[in-house]
Amino acid sequence: MAKRSKAYQEALKLVDRTKLYEPQEAMELVLQTANKKFDETIEVAVRLGVDPRHADQQVRSTVVLPHGTGKTKRVLVFAKGEKAKEAEEAGADIVGAEELIAKIESGFLDFDVAVATPDMMGAVGKLGKILGPRGLMPNPKAGTVTFDIAKAVKEIKAGKIEYRVDKTGIVHAPIGKKSFGAQKLLENFRALMESIIKAKPAAAKGQYLKSIVVSSTMGPGIKINPLKVVEK
């Protein structure tokens, strides 16, 4: 068992590990436990009642958080002609076609999200071994393969995130920064949870939301009551 810091131990004293907190209460508490000097990220971990080994029980989607994530993402776009111009006007950081593919093959990876027009995917496909393992490959399910380039870029810049269930059945996603305050974190949390509930696979049986934990970068986990995540 790893030895925890004194600050972590102090933060832990604030949390009742046996309690399932209301979302509002959990957001206020997670800010109290975020006691580092930097602006800690607040993250949610949701354990789902799915078996990710089965293709029909995968959970993968996107959501635009009302208040963003607190981090400005560098967006790269594979596009040509008018679509390349649209991407630049929408605020894309890097835009290009074949020359950009060659640059990535040479080791360039200074971006957070990649978007492509469908006509570019034949060429972009060969970057699968480079971008795939890093979660950077454009994907239609994530809305990052589209002819509506301007919309895709603007949404990502506004705080759109992609989430997917991992092999243990858990979805990890950021909902903002400590500096956001409890109310903005709560609104981002509700938007994320509504999206996860909407993404429930038809093949999933039994209880879908098994457990929900919110925590700061360096703080302890705070359990949230799964029955209280969406406003009635």
JSON list of C-alpha atoms in Angstrom, two decimals:
[
{"chain": "A", "resi": 1, "resn": "MET", "atom": "CA", "xyz": [0.00, 0.00, 0.00]},
{"chain": "A", "resi": 2, "resn": "ALA", "atom": "CA", "xyz": [1.50, 3.34, -1.06]},
{"chain": "A", "resi": 3, "resn": "LYS", "atom": "CA", "xyz": [2.13, 5.82, 1.75]},
{"chain": "A", "resi": 4, "resn": "ARG", "atom": "CA", "xyz": [-0.14, 8.85, 1.42]},
{"chain": "A", "resi": 5, "resn": "SER", "atom": "CA", "xyz": [0.99, 12.42, 1.97]},
{"chain": "A", "resi": 6, "resn": "LYS", "atom": "CA", "xyz": [-0.01, 14.39, 5.06]},
{"chain": "A", "resi": 7, "resn": "ALA", "atom": "CA", "xyz": [-2.17, 16.67, 2.88]},
{"chain": "A", "resi": 8, "resn": "TYR", "atom": "CA", "xyz": [-4.00, 13.64, 1.47]},
{"chain": "A", "resi": 9, "resn": "GLN", "atom": "CA", "xyz": [-4.58, 12.26, 4.97]},
{"chain": "A", "resi": 10, "resn": "GLU", "atom": "CA", "xyz": [-6.03, 15.61, 6.06]},
{"chain": "A", "resi": 11, "resn": "ALA", "atom": "CA", "xyz": [-8.32, 15.71, 3.02]},
{"chain": "A", "resi": 12, "resn": "LEU", "atom": "CA", "xyz": [-9.43, 12.15, 3.71]},
{"chain": "A", "resi": 13, "resn": "LYS", "atom": "CA", "xyz": [-10.66, 13.18, 7.18]},
{"chain": "A", "resi": 14, "resn": "LEU", "atom": "CA", "xyz": [-13.28, 15.37, 5.48]},
{"chain": "A", "resi": 15, "resn": "VAL", "atom": "CA", "xyz": [-14.80, 12.43, 3.59]},
{"chain": "A", "resi": 16, "resn": "ASP", "atom": "CA", "xyz": [-17.20, 9.84, 4.99]},
{"chain": "A", "resi": 17, "resn": "ARG", "atom": "CA", "xyz": [-16.15, 6.76, 3.00]},
{"chain": "A", "resi": 18, "resn": "THR", "atom": "CA", "xyz": [-19.40, 4.92, 3.87]},
{"chain": "A", "resi": 19, "resn": "LYS", "atom": "CA", "xyz": [-21.70, 7.67, 2.59]},
{"chain": "A", "resi": 20, "resn": "LEU", "atom": "CA", "xyz": [-23.25, 8.18, -0.84]},
{"chain": "A", "resi": 21, "resn": "TYR", "atom": "CA", "xyz": [-23.27, 11.95, -1.31]},
{"chain": "A", "resi": 22, "resn": "GLU", "atom": "CA", "xyz": [-25.79, 14.08, -3.17]},
{"chain": "A", "resi": 23, "resn": "PRO", "atom": "CA", "xyz": [-24.14, 15.58, -6.32]},
{"chain": "A", "resi": 24, "resn": "GLN", "atom": "CA", "xyz": [-24.22, 19.17, -4.99]},
{"chain": "A", "resi": 25, "resn": "GLU", "atom": "CA", "xyz": [-22.73, 18.09, -1.66]},
{"chain": "A", "resi": 26, "resn": "ALA", "atom": "CA", "xyz": [-20.04, 16.05, -3.45]},
{"chain": "A", "resi": 27, "resn": "MET", "atom": "CA", "xyz": [-18.96, 19.01, -5.61]},
{"chain": "A", "resi": 28, "resn": "GLU", "atom": "CA", "xyz": [-18.64, 21.26, -2.56]},
{"chain": "A", "resi": 29, "resn": "LEU", "atom": "CA", "xyz": [-16.68, 18.58, -0.72]},
{"chain": "A", "resi": 30, "resn": "VAL", "atom": "CA", "xyz": [-14.30, 17.81, -3.59]},
{"chain": "A", "resi": 31, "resn": "LEU", "atom": "CA", "xyz": [-13.29, 21.48, -3.61]},
{"chain": "A", "resi": 32, "resn": "GLN", "atom": "CA", "xyz": [-12.45, 21.26, 0.10]},
{"chain": "A", "resi": 33, "resn": "THR", "atom": "CA", "xyz": [-10.23, 18.23, -0.56]},
{"chain": "A", "resi": 34, "resn": "ALA", "atom": "CA", "xyz": [-8.43, 19.92, -3.49]},
{"chain": "A", "resi": 35, "resn": "ASN", "atom": "CA", "xyz": [-5.76, 21.43, -1.24]},
{"chain": "A", "resi": 36, "resn": "LYS", "atom": "CA", "xyz": [-2.83, 21.71, -3.65]},
{"chain": "A", "resi": 37, "resn": "LYS", "atom": "CA", "xyz": [-1.52, 25.11, -4.78]},
{"chain": "A", "resi": 38, "resn": "PHE", "atom": "CA", "xyz": [-2.18, 24.44, -8.49]},
{"chain": "A", "resi": 39, "resn": "ASP", "atom": "CA", "xyz": [-5.60, 24.42, -10.17]},
{"chain": "A", "resi": 40, "resn": "GLU", "atom": "CA", "xyz": [-6.44, 20.75, -9.78]},
{"chain": "A", "resi": 41, "resn": "THR", "atom": "CA", "xyz": [-8.56, 18.91, -12.35]},
{"chain": "A", "resi": 42, "resn": "ILE", "atom": "CA", "xyz": [-11.81, 17.44, -11.05]},
{"chain": "A", "resi": 43, "resn": "GLU", "atom": "CA", "xyz": [-12.53, 14.00, -12.52]},
{"chain": "A", "resi": 44, "resn": "VAL", "atom": "CA", "xyz": [-15.42, 11.57, -12.40]},
{"chain": "A", "resi": 45, "resn": "ALA", "atom": "CA", "xyz": [-15.13, 7.78, -12.56]},
{"chain": "A", "resi": 46, "resn": "VAL", "atom": "CA", "xyz": [-18.33, 5.90, -13.38]},
{"chain": "A", "resi": 47, "resn": "ARG", "atom": "CA", "xyz": [-18.47, 2.11, -13.05]},
{"chain": "A", "resi": 48, "resn": "LEU", "atom": "CA", "xyz": [-21.08, 0.74, -15.45]},
{"chain": "A", "resi": 49, "resn": "GLY", "atom": "CA", "xyz": [-23.02, -2.51, -15.50]},
{"chain": "A", "resi": 50, "resn": "VAL", "atom": "CA", "xyz": [-21.68, -3.52, -18.91]},
{"chain": "A", "resi": 51, "resn": "ASP", "atom": "CA", "xyz": [-19.25, -6.14, -20.17]},
{"chain": "A", "resi": 52, "resn": "PRO", "atom": "CA", "xyz": [-16.86, -4.25, -22.48]},
{"chain": "A", "resi": 53, "resn": "ARG", "atom": "CA", "xyz": [-15.61, -7.54, -23.94]},
{"chain": "A", "resi": 54, "resn": "HIS", "atom": "CA", "xyz": [-18.83, -7.63, -25.98]},
{"chain": "A", "resi": 55, "resn": "ALA", "atom": "CA", "xyz": [-19.14, -5.27, -28.94]},
{"chain": "A", "resi": 56, "resn": "ASP", "atom": "CA", "xyz": [-22.83, -4.64, -28.21]},
{"chain": "A", "resi": 57, "resn": "GLN", "atom": "CA", "xyz": [-22.00, -3.40, -24.69]},
{"chain": "A", "resi": 58, "resn": "GLN", "atom": "CA", "xyz": [-19.45, -0.75, -25.62]},
{"chain": "A", "resi": 59, "resn": "VAL", "atom": "CA", "xyz": [-20.10, 2.74, -24.28]},
{"chain": "A", "resi": 60, "resn": "ARG", "atom": "CA", "xyz": [-18.49, 5.53, -26.28]},
{"chain": "A", "resi": 61, "resn": "SER", "atom": "CA", "xyz": [-19.80, 8.99, -26.96]},
{"chain": "A", "resi": 62, "resn": "THR", "atom": "CA", "xyz": [-19.14, 12.71, -26.70]},
{"chain": "A", "resi": 63, "resn": "VAL", "atom": "CA", "xyz": [-20.62, 15.56, -24.70]},
{"chain": "A", "resi": 64, "resn": "VAL", "atom": "CA", "xyz": [-20.17, 19.32, -24.77]},
{"chain": "A", "resi": 65, "resn": "LEU", "atom": "CA", "xyz": [-19.64, 20.38, -21.15]},
{"chain": "A", "resi": 66, "resn": "PRO", "atom": "CA", "xyz": [-21.54, 23.66, -20.52]},
{"chain": "A", "resi": 67, "resn": "HIS", "atom": "CA", "xyz": [-18.47, 25.27, -18.94]},
{"chain": "A", "resi": 68, "resn": "GLY", "atom": "CA", "xyz": [-15.73, 23.41, -20.81]},
{"chain": "A", "resi": 69, "resn": "THR", "atom": "CA", "xyz": [-12.89, 21.53, -19.13]},
{"chain": "A", "resi": 70, "resn": "GLY", "atom": "CA", "xyz": [-10.65, 24.44, -18.20]},
{"chain": "A", "resi": 71, "resn": "LYS", "atom": "CA", "xyz": [-8.13, 23.31, -20.77]},
{"chain": "A", "resi": 72, "resn": "THR", "atom": "CA", "xyz": [-7.88, 24.75, -24.29]},
{"chain": "A", "resi": 73, "resn": "LYS", "atom": "CA", "xyz": [-7.36, 21.89, -26.71]},
{"chain": "A", "resi": 74, "resn": "ARG", "atom": "CA", "xyz": [-5.05, 22.10, -29.72]},
{"chain": "A", "resi": 75, "resn": "VAL", "atom": "CA", "xyz": [-7.14, 20.92, -32.68]},
{"chain": "A", "resi": 76, "resn": "LEU", "atom": "CA", "xyz": [-5.55, 19.44, -35.81]},
{"chain": "A", "resi": 77, "resn": "VAL", "atom": "CA", "xyz": [-7.64, 19.09, -38.98]},
{"chain": "A", "resi": 78, "resn": "PHE", "atom": "CA", "xyz": [-7.02, 16.96, -42.05]},
{"chain": "A", "resi": 79, "resn": "ALA", "atom": "CA", "xyz": [-8.79, 18.79, -44.88]},
{"chain": "A", "resi": 80, "resn": "LYS", "atom": "CA", "xyz": [-8.30, 20.35, -48.31]},
{"chain": "A", "resi": 81, "resn": "GLY", "atom": "CA", "xyz": [-9.58, 23.40, -50.19]},
{"chain": "A", "resi": 82, "resn": "GLU", "atom": "CA", "xyz": [-12.71, 25.08, -48.83]},
{"chain": "A", "resi": 83, "resn": "LYS", "atom": "CA", "xyz": [-12.91, 22.67, -45.89]},
{"chain": "A", "resi": 84, "resn": "ALA", "atom": "CA", "xyz": [-9.37, 23.59, -44.87]},
{"chain": "A", "resi": 85, "resn": "LYS", "atom": "CA", "xyz": [-10.36, 27.26, -44.99]},
{"chain": "A", "resi": 86, "resn": "GLU", "atom": "CA", "xyz": [-13.47, 26.53, -42.88]},
{"chain": "A", "resi": 87, "resn": "ALA", "atom": "CA", "xyz": [-11.32, 24.78, -40.28]},
{"chain": "A", "resi": 88, "resn": "GLU", "atom": "CA", "xyz": [-8.94, 27.74, -40.03]},
{"chain": "A", "resi": 89, "resn": "GLU", "atom": "CA", "xyz": [-11.80, 30.23, -39.71]},
{"chain": "A", "resi": 90, "resn": "ALA", "atom": "CA", "xyz": [-13.39, 28.08, -36.97]},
{"chain": "A", "resi": 91, "resn": "GLY", "atom": "CA", "xyz": [-10.20, 28.24, -34.90]},
{"chain": "A", "resi": 92, "resn": "ALA", "atom": "CA", "xyz": [-8.31, 25.04, -35.75]},
{"chain": "A", "resi": 93, "resn": "ASP", "atom": "CA", "xyz": [-4.69, 25.22, -34.64]},
{"chain": "A", "resi": 94, "resn": "ILE", "atom": "CA", "xyz": [-3.16, 23.06, -37.38]},
{"chain": "A", "resi": 95, "resn": "VAL", "atom": "CA", "xyz": [-4.69, 22.38, -40.81]},
{"chain": "A", "resi": 96, "resn": "GLY", "atom": "CA", "xyz": [-3.31, 20.35, -43.68]},
{"chain": "A", "resi": 97, "resn": "ALA", "atom": "CA", "xyz": [-3.53, 17.26, -45.89]},
{"chain": "A", "resi": 98, "resn": "GLU", "atom": "CA", "xyz": [-0.83, 14.91, -47.20]},
{"chain": "A", "resi": 99, "resn": "GLU", "atom": "CA", "xyz": [2.00, 17.13, -45.93]},
{"chain": "A", "resi": 100, "resn": "LEU", "atom": "CA", "xyz": [0.49, 16.97, -42.44]},
{"chain": "A", "resi": 101, "resn": "ILE", "atom": "CA", "xyz": [0.26, 13.17, -42.60]},
{"chain": "A", "resi": 102, "resn": "ALA", "atom": "CA", "xyz": [3.96, 13.04, -43.49]},
{"chain": "A", "resi": 103, "resn": "LYS", "atom": "CA", "xyz": [4.77, 15.38, -40.60]},
{"chain": "A", "resi": 104, "resn": "ILE", "atom": "CA", "xyz": [2.98, 13.08, -38.13]},
{"chain": "A", "resi": 105, "resn": "GLU", "atom": "CA", "xyz": [4.78, 10.04, -39.58]},
{"chain": "A", "resi": 106, "resn": "SER", "atom": "CA", "xyz": [8.00, 11.90, -38.79]},
{"chain": "A", "resi": 107, "resn": "GLY", "atom": "CA", "xyz": [7.02, 12.24, -35.13]},
{"chain": "A", "resi": 108, "resn": "PHE", "atom": "CA", "xyz": [4.87, 15.39, -34.83]},
{"chain": "A", "resi": 109, "resn": "LEU", "atom": "CA", "xyz": [2.20, 14.90, -32.13]},
{"chain": "A", "resi": 110, "resn": "ASP", "atom": "CA", "xyz": [1.76, 18.38, -30.67]},
{"chain": "A", "resi": 111, "resn": "PHE", "atom": "CA", "xyz": [-2.07, 18.38, -30.64]},
{"chain": "A", "resi": 112, "resn": "ASP", "atom": "CA", "xyz": [-4.93, 17.11, -28.44]},
{"chain": "A", "resi": 113, "resn": "VAL", "atom": "CA", "xyz": [-7.67, 16.23, -30.95]},
{"chain": "A", "resi": 114, "resn": "ALA", "atom": "CA", "xyz": [-7.59, 15.30, -34.64]},
{"chain": "A", "resi": 115, "resn": "VAL", "atom": "CA", "xyz": [-10.52, 15.93, -36.99]},
{"chain": "A", "resi": 116, "resn": "ALA", "atom": "CA", "xyz": [-10.80, 14.86, -40.63]},
{"chain": "A", "resi": 117, "resn": "THR", "atom": "CA", "xyz": [-13.16, 15.21, -43.55]},
{"chain": "A", "resi": 118, "resn": "PRO", "atom": "CA", "xyz": [-14.42, 11.80, -44.79]},
{"chain": "A", "resi": 119, "resn": "ASP", "atom": "CA", "xyz": [-12.58, 12.16, -48.12]},
{"chain": "A", "resi": 120, "resn": "MET", "atom": "CA", "xyz": [-9.27, 12.38, -46.23]},
{"chain": "A", "resi": 121, "resn": "MET", "atom": "CA", "xyz": [-9.72, 9.18, -44.24]},
{"chain": "A", "resi": 122, "resn": "GLY", "atom": "CA", "xyz": [-8.26, 6.93, -46.95]},
{"chain": "A", "resi": 123, "resn": "ALA", "atom": "CA", "xyz": [-4.94, 8.73, -46.52]},
{"chain": "A", "resi": 124, "resn": "VAL", "atom": "CA", "xyz": [-5.28, 9.34, -42.76]},
{"chain": "A", "resi": 125, "resn": "GLY", "atom": "CA", "xyz": [-5.95, 5.63, -42.19]},
{"chain": "A", "resi": 126, "resn": "LYS", "atom": "CA", "xyz": [-2.27, 4.78, -42.46]},
{"chain": "A", "resi": 127, "resn": "LEU", "atom": "CA", "xyz": [-1.66, 6.81, -39.29]},
{"chain": "A", "resi": 128, "resn": "GLY", "atom": "CA", "xyz": [-3.74, 4.31, -37.30]},
{"chain": "A", "resi": 129, "resn": "LYS", "atom": "CA", "xyz": [-0.74, 2.70, -35.60]},
{"chain": "A", "resi": 130, "resn": "ILE", "atom": "CA", "xyz": [0.53, 6.11, -34.49]},
{"chain": "A", "resi": 131, "resn": "LEU", "atom": "CA", "xyz": [-2.71, 7.87, -33.55]},
{"chain": "A", "resi": 132, "resn": "GLY", "atom": "CA", "xyz": [-4.82, 4.88, -32.46]},
{"chain": "A", "resi": 133, "resn": "PRO", "atom": "CA", "xyz": [-2.92, 3.93, -29.28]},
{"chain": "A", "resi": 134, "resn": "ARG", "atom": "CA", "xyz": [-2.88, 7.60, -28.23]},
{"chain": "A", "resi": 135, "resn": "GLY", "atom": "CA", "xyz": [-6.64, 8.02, -28.69]},
{"chain": "A", "resi": 136, "resn": "LEU", "atom": "CA", "xyz": [-6.05, 10.61, -31.42]},
{"chain": "A", "resi": 137, "resn": "MET", "atom": "CA", "xyz": [-7.47, 8.80, -34.47]},
{"chain": "A", "resi": 138, "resn": "PRO", "atom": "CA", "xyz": [-10.45, 10.62, -36.05]},
{"chain": "A", "resi": 139, "resn": "ASN", "atom": "CA", "xyz": [-13.62, 8.58, -35.56]},
{"chain": "A", "resi": 140, "resn": "PRO", "atom": "CA", "xyz": [-17.17, 9.06, -36.91]},
{"chain": "A", "resi": 141, "resn": "LYS", "atom": "CA", "xyz": [-18.70, 7.97, -33.55]},
{"chain": "A", "resi": 142, "resn": "ALA", "atom": "CA", "xyz": [-16.81, 10.75, -31.82]},
{"chain": "A", "resi": 143, "resn": "GLY", "atom": "CA", "xyz": [-17.90, 13.29, -34.43]},
{"chain": "A", "resi": 144, "resn": "THR", "atom": "CA", "xyz": [-14.30, 13.82, -35.55]},
{"chain": "A", "resi": 145, "resn": "VAL", "atom": "CA", "xyz": [-14.85, 12.49, -39.10]},
{"chain": "A", "resi": 146, "resn": "THR", "atom": "CA", "xyz": [-17.25, 14.97, -40.67]},
{"chain": "A", "resi": 147, "resn": "PHE", "atom": "CA", "xyz": [-17.78, 17.43, -43.49]},
{"chain": "A", "resi": 148, "resn": "ASP", "atom": "CA", "xyz": [-19.17, 19.90, -40.93]},
{"chain": "A", "resi": 149, "resn": "ILE", "atom": "CA", "xyz": [-15.64, 20.87, -39.95]},
{"chain": "A", "resi": 150, "resn": "ALA", "atom": "CA", "xyz": [-16.52, 24.29, -38.54]},
{"chain": "A", "resi": 151, "resn": "LYS", "atom": "CA", "xyz": [-19.05, 22.83, -36.10]},
{"chain": "A", "resi": 152, "resn": "ALA", "atom": "CA", "xyz": [-16.67, 20.07, -35.00]},
{"chain": "A", "resi": 153, "resn": "VAL", "atom": "CA", "xyz": [-13.81, 22.49, -34.31]},
{"chain": "A", "resi": 154, "resn": "LYS", "atom": "CA", "xyz": [-16.01, 25.01, -32.48]},
{"chain": "A", "resi": 155, "resn": "GLU", "atom": "CA", "xyz": [-17.53, 22.30, -30.25]},
{"chain": "A", "resi": 156, "resn": "ILE", "atom": "CA", "xyz": [-14.12, 20.92, -29.30]},
{"chain": "A", "resi": 157, "resn": "LYS", "atom": "CA", "xyz": [-12.86, 24.41, -28.51]},
{"chain": "A", "resi": 158, "resn": "ALA", "atom": "CA", "xyz": [-16.02, 25.04, -26.44]},
{"chain": "A", "resi": 159, "resn": "GLY", "atom": "CA", "xyz": [-15.42, 22.02, -24.21]},
{"chain": "A", "resi": 160, "resn": "LYS", "atom": "CA", "xyz": [-16.55, 18.92, -26.07]},
{"chain": "A", "resi": 161, "resn": "ILE", "atom": "CA", "xyz": [-15.01, 15.76, -24.64]},
{"chain": "A", "resi": 162, "resn": "GLU", "atom": "CA", "xyz": [-15.02, 12.15, -25.77]},
{"chain": "A", "resi": 163, "resn": "TYR", "atom": "CA", "xyz": [-15.39, 9.36, -23.25]},
{"chain": "A", "resi": 164, "resn": "ARG", "atom": "CA", "xyz": [-15.36, 5.58, -23.54]},
{"chain": "A", "resi": 165, "resn": "VAL", "atom": "CA", "xyz": [-15.68, 2.65, -21.19]},
{"chain": "A", "resi": 166, "resn": "ASP", "atom": "CA", "xyz": [-12.36, 0.94, -20.40]},
{"chain": "A", "resi": 167, "resn": "LYS", "atom": "CA", "xyz": [-11.80, -2.81, -20.17]},
{"chain": "A", "resi": 168, "resn": "THR", "atom": "CA", "xyz": [-12.77, -2.80, -16.49]},
{"chain": "A", "resi": 169, "resn": "GLY", "atom": "CA", "xyz": [-16.17, -1.24, -17.22]},
{"chain": "A", "resi": 170, "resn": "ILE", "atom": "CA", "xyz": [-15.27, 2.26, -16.00]},
{"chain": "A", "resi": 171, "resn": "VAL", "atom": "CA", "xyz": [-15.65, 5.63, -17.72]},
{"chain": "A", "resi": 172, "resn": "HIS", "atom": "CA", "xyz": [-13.16, 8.32, -16.64]},
{"chain": "A", "resi": 173, "resn": "ALA", "atom": "CA", "xyz": [-13.85, 11.93, -17.60]},
{"chain": "A", "resi": 174, "resn": "PRO", "atom": "CA", "xyz": [-12.80, 15.42, -16.46]},
{"chain": "A", "resi": 175, "resn": "ILE", "atom": "CA", "xyz": [-15.57, 17.84, -15.46]},
{"chain": "A", "resi": 176, "resn": "GLY", "atom": "CA", "xyz": [-13.47, 20.95, -14.94]},
{"chain": "A", "resi": 177, "resn": "LYS", "atom": "CA", "xyz": [-10.99, 22.63, -12.62]},
{"chain": "A", "resi": 178, "resn": "LYS", "atom": "CA", "xyz": [-10.99, 23.53, -8.94]},
{"chain": "A", "resi": 179, "resn": "SER", "atom": "CA", "xyz": [-11.31, 27.20, -9.95]},
{"chain": "A", "resi": 180, "resn": "PHE", "atom": "CA", "xyz": [-14.72, 26.54, -11.55]},
{"chain": "A", "resi": 181, "resn": "GLY", "atom": "CA", "xyz": [-16.53, 26.44, -8.22]},
{"chain": "A", "resi": 182, "resn": "ALA", "atom": "CA", "xyz": [-19.19, 23.94, -7.14]},
{"chain": "A", "resi": 183, "resn": "GLN", "atom": "CA", "xyz": [-22.06, 25.16, -9.33]},
{"chain": "A", "resi": 184, "resn": "LYS", "atom": "CA", "xyz": [-20.22, 24.98, -12.66]},
{"chain": "A", "resi": 185, "resn": "LEU", "atom": "CA", "xyz": [-18.78, 21.59, -11.74]},
{"chain": "A", "resi": 186, "resn": "LEU", "atom": "CA", "xyz": [-22.29, 20.37, -10.88]},
{"chain": "A", "resi": 187, "resn": "GLU", "atom": "CA", "xyz": [-23.68, 21.54, -14.23]},
{"chain": "A", "resi": 188, "resn": "ASN", "atom": "CA", "xyz": [-20.82, 19.85, -16.11]},
{"chain": "A", "resi": 189, "resn": "PHE", "atom": "CA", "xyz": [-21.32, 16.69, -14.04]},
{"chain": "A", "resi": 190, "resn": "ARG", "atom": "CA", "xyz": [-25.04, 16.55, -14.85]},
{"chain": "A", "resi": 191, "resn": "ALA", "atom": "CA", "xyz": [-24.35, 17.04, -18.57]},
{"chain": "A", "resi": 192, "resn": "LEU", "atom": "CA", "xyz": [-21.83, 14.18, -18.52]},
{"chain": "A", "resi": 193, "resn": "MET", "atom": "CA", "xyz": [-24.14, 11.84, -16.61]},
{"chain": "A", "resi": 194, "resn": "GLU", "atom": "CA", "xyz": [-27.11, 12.56, -18.89]},
{"chain": "A", "resi": 195, "resn": "SER", "atom": "CA", "xyz": [-24.90, 11.69, -21.87]},
{"chain": "A", "resi": 196, "resn": "ILE", "atom": "CA", "xyz": [-23.66, 8.44, -20.27]},
{"chain": "A", "resi": 197, "resn": "ILE", "atom": "CA", "xyz": [-27.23, 7.41, -19.44]},
{"chain": "A", "resi": 198, "resn": "LYS", "atom": "CA", "xyz": [-28.32, 8.20, -23.01]},
{"chain": "A", "resi": 199, "resn": "ALA", "atom": "CA", "xyz": [-25.42, 6.06, -24.31]},
{"chain": "A", "resi": 200, "resn": "LYS", "atom": "CA", "xyz": [-26.62, 2.96, -22.43]},
{"chain": "A", "resi": 201, "resn": "PRO", "atom": "CA", "xyz": [-26.36, -0.07, -24.75]},
{"chain": "A", "resi": 202, "resn": "ALA", "atom": "CA", "xyz": [-29.57, -2.00, -25.39]},
{"chain": "A", "resi": 203, "resn": "ALA", "atom": "CA", "xyz": [-27.70, -5.20, -24.45]},
{"chain": "A", "resi": 204, "resn": "ALA", "atom": "CA", "xyz": [-26.83, -3.91, -20.95]},
{"chain": "A", "resi": 205, "resn": "LYS", "atom": "CA", "xyz": [-28.88, -5.73, -18.31]},
{"chain": "A", "resi": 206, "resn": "GLY", "atom": "CA", "xyz": [-29.44, -4.99, -14.63]},
{"chain": "A", "resi": 207, "resn": "GLN", "atom": "CA", "xyz": [-28.17, -1.88, -12.85]},
{"chain": "A", "resi": 208, "resn": "TYR", "atom": "CA", "xyz": [-26.41, 0.40, -15.34]},
{"chain": "A", "resi": 209, "resn": "LEU", "atom": "CA", "xyz": [-24.85, 2.97, -13.00]},
{"chain": "A", "resi": 210, "resn": "LYS", "atom": "CA", "xyz": [-22.98, 0.81, -10.50]},
{"chain": "A", "resi": 211, "resn": "SER", "atom": "CA", "xyz": [-20.94, 3.47, -8.71]},
{"chain": "A", "resi": 212, "resn": "ILE", "atom": "CA", "xyz": [-19.80, 7.06, -9.23]},
{"chain": "A", "resi": 213, "resn": "VAL", "atom": "CA", "xyz": [-16.76, 8.69, -7.65]},
{"chain": "A", "resi": 214, "resn": "VAL", "atom": "CA", "xyz": [-15.56, 12.28, -7.98]},
{"chain": "A", "resi": 215, "resn": "SER", "atom": "CA", "xyz": [-12.05, 13.35, -7.02]},
{"chain": "A", "resi": 216, "resn": "SER", "atom": "CA", "xyz": [-9.49, 16.08, -7.52]},
{"chain": "A", "resi": 217, "resn": "THR", "atom": "CA", "xyz": [-6.08, 15.39, -9.09]},
{"chain": "A", "resi": 218, "resn": "MET", "atom": "CA", "xyz": [-4.43, 14.67, -5.73]},
{"chain": "A", "resi": 219, "resn": "GLY", "atom": "CA", "xyz": [-7.45, 14.15, -3.49]},
{"chain": "A", "resi": 220, "resn": "PRO", "atom": "CA", "xyz": [-9.48, 11.19, -2.22]},
{"chain": "A", "resi": 221, "resn": "GLY", "atom": "CA", "xyz": [-12.52, 9.75, -3.96]},
{"chain": "A", "resi": 222, "resn": "ILE", "atom": "CA", "xyz": [-16.00, 10.90, -2.95]},
{"chain": "A", "resi": 223, "resn": "LYS", "atom": "CA", "xyz": [-18.88, 8.52, -3.67]},
{"chain": "A", "resi": 224, "resn": "ILE", "atom": "CA", "xyz": [-22.01, 9.95, -5.32]},
{"chain": "A", "resi": 225, "resn": "ASN", "atom": "CA", "xyz": [-25.46, 8.38, -5.06]},
{"chain": "A", "resi": 226, "resn": "PRO", "atom": "CA", "xyz": [-26.21, 6.96, -8.57]},
{"chain": "A", "resi": 227, "resn": "LEU", "atom": "CA", "xyz": [-29.94, 7.51, -7.99]},
{"chain": "A", "resi": 228, "resn": "LYS", "atom": "CA", "xyz": [-29.45, 11.27, -7.65]},
{"chain": "A", "resi": 229, "resn": "VAL", "atom": "CA", "xyz": [-27.32, 12.11, -10.69]},
{"chain": "A", "resi": 230, "resn": "VAL", "atom": "CA", "xyz": [-30.04, 13.52, -12.95]},
{"chain": "A", "resi": 231, "resn": "GLU", "atom": "CA", "xyz": [-32.42, 16.26, -11.84]},
{"chain": "A", "resi": 232, "resn": "LYS", "atom": "CA", "xyz": [-36.02, 15.09, -11.68]}
]
